[in-house]
XYZ file of C-alpha atoms in Angstrom:
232
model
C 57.651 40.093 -25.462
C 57.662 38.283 -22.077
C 59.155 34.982 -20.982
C 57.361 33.480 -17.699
C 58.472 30.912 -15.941
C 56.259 28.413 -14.355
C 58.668 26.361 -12.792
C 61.227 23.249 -13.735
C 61.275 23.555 -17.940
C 57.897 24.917 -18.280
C 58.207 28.665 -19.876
C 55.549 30.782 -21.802
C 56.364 33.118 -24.226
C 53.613 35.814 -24.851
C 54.225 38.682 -27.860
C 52.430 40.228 -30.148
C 52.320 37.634 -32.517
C 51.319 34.694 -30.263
C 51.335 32.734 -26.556
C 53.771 30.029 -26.619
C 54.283 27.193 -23.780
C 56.653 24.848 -23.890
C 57.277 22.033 -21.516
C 53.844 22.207 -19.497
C 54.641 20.300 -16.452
C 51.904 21.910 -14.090
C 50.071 19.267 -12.370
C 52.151 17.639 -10.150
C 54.857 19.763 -10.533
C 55.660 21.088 -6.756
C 57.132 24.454 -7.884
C 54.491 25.322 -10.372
C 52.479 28.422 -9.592
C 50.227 28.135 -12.706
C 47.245 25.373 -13.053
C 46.209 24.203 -16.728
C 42.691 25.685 -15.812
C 44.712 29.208 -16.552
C 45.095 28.945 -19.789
C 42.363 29.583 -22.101
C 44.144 30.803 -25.579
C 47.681 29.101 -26.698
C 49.007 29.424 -30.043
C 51.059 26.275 -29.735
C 52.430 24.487 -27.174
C 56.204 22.888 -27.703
C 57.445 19.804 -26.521
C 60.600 18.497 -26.218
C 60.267 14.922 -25.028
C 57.835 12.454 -23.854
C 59.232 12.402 -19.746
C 56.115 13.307 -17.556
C 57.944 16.439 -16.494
C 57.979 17.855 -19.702
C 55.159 16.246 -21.446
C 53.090 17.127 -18.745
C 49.628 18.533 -19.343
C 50.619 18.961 -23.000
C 47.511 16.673 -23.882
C 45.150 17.902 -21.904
C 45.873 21.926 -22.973
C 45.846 21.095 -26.550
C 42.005 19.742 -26.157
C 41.579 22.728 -24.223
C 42.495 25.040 -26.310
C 43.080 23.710 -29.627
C 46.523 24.891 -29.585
C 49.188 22.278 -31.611
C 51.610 20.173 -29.996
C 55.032 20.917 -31.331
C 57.101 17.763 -31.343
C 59.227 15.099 -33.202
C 57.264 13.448 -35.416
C 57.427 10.153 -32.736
C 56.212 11.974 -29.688
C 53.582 14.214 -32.293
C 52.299 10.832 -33.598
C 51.240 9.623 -29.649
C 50.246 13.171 -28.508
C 48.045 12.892 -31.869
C 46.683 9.427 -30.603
C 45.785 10.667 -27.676
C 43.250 13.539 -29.045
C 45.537 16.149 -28.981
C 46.169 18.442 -32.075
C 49.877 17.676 -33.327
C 52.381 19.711 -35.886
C 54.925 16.828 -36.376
C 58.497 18.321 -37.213
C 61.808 16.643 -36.543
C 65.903 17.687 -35.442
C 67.559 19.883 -37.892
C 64.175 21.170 -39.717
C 62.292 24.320 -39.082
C 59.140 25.481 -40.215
C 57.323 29.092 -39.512
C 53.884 29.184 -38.118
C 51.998 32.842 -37.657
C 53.620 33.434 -34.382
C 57.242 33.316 -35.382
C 59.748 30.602 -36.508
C 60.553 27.236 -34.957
C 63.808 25.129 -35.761
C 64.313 21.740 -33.735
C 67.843 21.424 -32.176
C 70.066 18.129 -30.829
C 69.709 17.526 -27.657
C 71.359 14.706 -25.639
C 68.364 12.731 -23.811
C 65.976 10.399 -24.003
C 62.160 10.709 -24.715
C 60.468 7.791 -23.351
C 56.522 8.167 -22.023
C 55.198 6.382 -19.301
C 52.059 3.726 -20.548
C 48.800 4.765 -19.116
C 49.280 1.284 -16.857
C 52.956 2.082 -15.728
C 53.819 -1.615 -16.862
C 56.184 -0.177 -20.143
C 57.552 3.214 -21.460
C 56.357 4.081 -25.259
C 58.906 5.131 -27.775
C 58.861 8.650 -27.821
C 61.659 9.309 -30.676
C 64.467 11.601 -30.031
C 64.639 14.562 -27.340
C 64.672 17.651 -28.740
C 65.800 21.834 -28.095
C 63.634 24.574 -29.693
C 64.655 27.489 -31.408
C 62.168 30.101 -31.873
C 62.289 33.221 -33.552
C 59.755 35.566 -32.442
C 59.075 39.357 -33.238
C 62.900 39.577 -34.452
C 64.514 37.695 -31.362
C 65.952 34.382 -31.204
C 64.737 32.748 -28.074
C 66.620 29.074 -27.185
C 65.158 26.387 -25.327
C 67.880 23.726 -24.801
C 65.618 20.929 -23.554
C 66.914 18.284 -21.363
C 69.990 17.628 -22.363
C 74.046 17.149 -21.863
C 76.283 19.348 -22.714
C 77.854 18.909 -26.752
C 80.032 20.662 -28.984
C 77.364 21.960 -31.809
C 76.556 24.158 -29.132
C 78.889 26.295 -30.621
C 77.302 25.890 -34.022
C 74.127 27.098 -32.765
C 75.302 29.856 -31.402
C 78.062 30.895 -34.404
C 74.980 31.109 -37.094
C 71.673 32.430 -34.327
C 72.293 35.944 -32.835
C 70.224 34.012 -29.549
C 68.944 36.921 -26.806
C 67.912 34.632 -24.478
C 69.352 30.713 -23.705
C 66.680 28.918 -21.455
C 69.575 25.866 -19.824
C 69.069 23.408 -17.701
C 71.736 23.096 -14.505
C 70.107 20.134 -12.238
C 72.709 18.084 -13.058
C 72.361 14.110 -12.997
C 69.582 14.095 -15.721
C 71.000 17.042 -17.366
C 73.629 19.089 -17.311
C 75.281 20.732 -13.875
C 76.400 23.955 -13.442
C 79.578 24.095 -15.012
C 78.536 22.160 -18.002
C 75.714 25.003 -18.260
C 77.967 27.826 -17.938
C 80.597 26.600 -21.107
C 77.108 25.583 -22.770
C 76.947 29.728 -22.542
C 80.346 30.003 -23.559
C 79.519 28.063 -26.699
C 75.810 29.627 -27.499
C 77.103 33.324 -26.336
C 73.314 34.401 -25.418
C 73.033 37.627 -24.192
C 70.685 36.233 -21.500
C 70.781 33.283 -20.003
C 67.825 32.223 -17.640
C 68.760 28.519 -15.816
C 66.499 25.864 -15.584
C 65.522 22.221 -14.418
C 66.963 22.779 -11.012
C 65.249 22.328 -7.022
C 62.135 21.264 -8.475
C 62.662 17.886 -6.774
C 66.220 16.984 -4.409
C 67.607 15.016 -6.763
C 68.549 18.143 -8.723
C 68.662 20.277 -6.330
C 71.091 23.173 -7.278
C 72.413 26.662 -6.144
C 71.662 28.937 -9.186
C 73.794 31.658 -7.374
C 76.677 29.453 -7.906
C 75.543 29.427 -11.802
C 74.951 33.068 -11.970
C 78.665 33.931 -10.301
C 80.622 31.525 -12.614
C 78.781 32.715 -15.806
C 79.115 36.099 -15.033
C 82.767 35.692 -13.836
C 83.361 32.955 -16.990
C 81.287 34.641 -19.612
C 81.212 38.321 -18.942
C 79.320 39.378 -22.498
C 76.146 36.928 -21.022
C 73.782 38.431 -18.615
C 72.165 35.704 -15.983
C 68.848 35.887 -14.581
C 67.292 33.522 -12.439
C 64.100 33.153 -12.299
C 61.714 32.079 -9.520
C 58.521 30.414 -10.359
C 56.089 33.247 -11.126
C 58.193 35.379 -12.439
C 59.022 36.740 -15.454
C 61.511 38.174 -18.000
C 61.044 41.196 -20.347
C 63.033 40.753 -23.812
C-alpha cells in the first residue's frame, strides 16, 4: 500500500483493495503536481469539509469517475445536489465499504462552502478526520483541525501506522500542537500536512520533524514533498 501526496491535505491511498483520495484540492492548488484529468478509476473519494481547499475537485472527480463522496451527511447532501455520487456518514460512526473500513473522527473546524456567486457560504455540517483501515493498517487523516484531548482516545483503542497532521498553524494546528497531537495518537509514522501551500501557513517541517523525533522518539516523521510518496 502507498500513500501519495499531492500537496496541502490532498493524499491518495492506492492498495490492493482500492484507490482512495481524500481532500482533492488540485486545481488551483499551487503545490499540486497532479491534475483531476489523472485520475480515471477512484474507489471513493473522502472529504472532510466543505473549504475550497479541501472540497476541491471532489465534484467534478466523482462525475468522472463515479467514485462516492465520503462526507458528513451535510456536506454529502450538497456534494449529492451537485451531481456527484455521495455515501453520507457522520462523527463517531463507521461503516466498511470493499476497500477497507472508514470511521469519522472530531475534528475542531469549520465546514462552510463557498455559493457558486461568492455572495454567502452554505452550511456544510461539521468538519471531520478519517480513519481508514485498509489491508490490516490503520491509516489517520486528522483533517483540519485544532489540537484536543480525545486525541488520546483515538490513539489508546487504533494501533494507527501512519497519522496524516496538519502543522500550518493559524487555521490549524502549529507545530508544537502537531507534535503532542503525536504524543497523544502514538502513530508509528507521522507524515505533516497543510503547511507552505500558501504564506499564511507557511511552516518549517524540519522544525516538526526534530521536535517529534526529539519529543516522541517511538514516532517516525516523514515529510513529504508534493509528488512523493510513502510505502506502508
Amino acid at each position: 500500500m502507498r500513500i501519495h501526496f499531492h500537496g496541502h491535505a490532498c493524499f491518495e491511498i492506492v492498495g490492493e483493495t482500492g484507490r482512495i483520495l481524500i481532500d482533492p484540492f488540485l486545481t488551483g492548488n499551487p503545490s499540486a503536481t497532479a491534475r483531476p484529468s489523472d485520475f480515471t478509476h477512484l474507489d471513493a473519494i473522502l472529504v472532510t469539509h466543505g473549504h475550497s481547499d479541501h472540497l476541491g475537485d471532489a465534484i467534478h472527480l466523482s462525475k468522472q469517475t463515479g467514485a462516492p463522496i465520503i462526507a458528513v451527511f451535510e456536506l454529502a447532501s450538497y456534494c449529492q445536489s451537485q451531481g456527484a455520487k455521495t455515501h453520507a456518514m457522520h462523527i463517531g460512526g463507521k461503516h466498511l465499504f470493499s476497500f477497507g473500513l472508514i470511521k469519522l473522527t472530531l475534528a475542531l473546524h469549520g465546514s462552510g462552502i463557498q455559493s457558486p456567486n461568492d455572495e454567502h457560504m452554505i452550511y456544510g455540517g461539521l468538519a471531520c478526520g478519517f480513519l481508514l483501515q485498509m489491508e490490516g493498517k490503520w491509516l489517520y487523516h486528522a483533517g483540519d483541525t485544532g489540537l484536543f484531548g480525545d486525541m488520546e482516545l483515538i490513539g489508546r483503542r487504533y494501533p494507527i501506522e501512519v497519522a496524516m497532521l496538519p502543522i500550518g498553524d493559524n487555521f490549524v494546528m502549529g507545530v508544537e500542537e502537531a507534535v503532542h497531537a503525536s504524543q497523544l495518537l502514538r502513530p508509528k509514522v507521522v507524515i505533516p500536512m497543510h503547511y507552505n501551500t500558501f504564506p499564511l501557513i507557511a511552516q518549517d517541517a524540519g522544525e516538526f520533524l526534530h521536535l517529534l523525533q526529539r519529543r516522541v522518539p517511538e514516532s517516525q516523521g516523514k515529510a513529504l514533498s508534493p509528488g512523493e510518496s510513502y510505502e506502508v
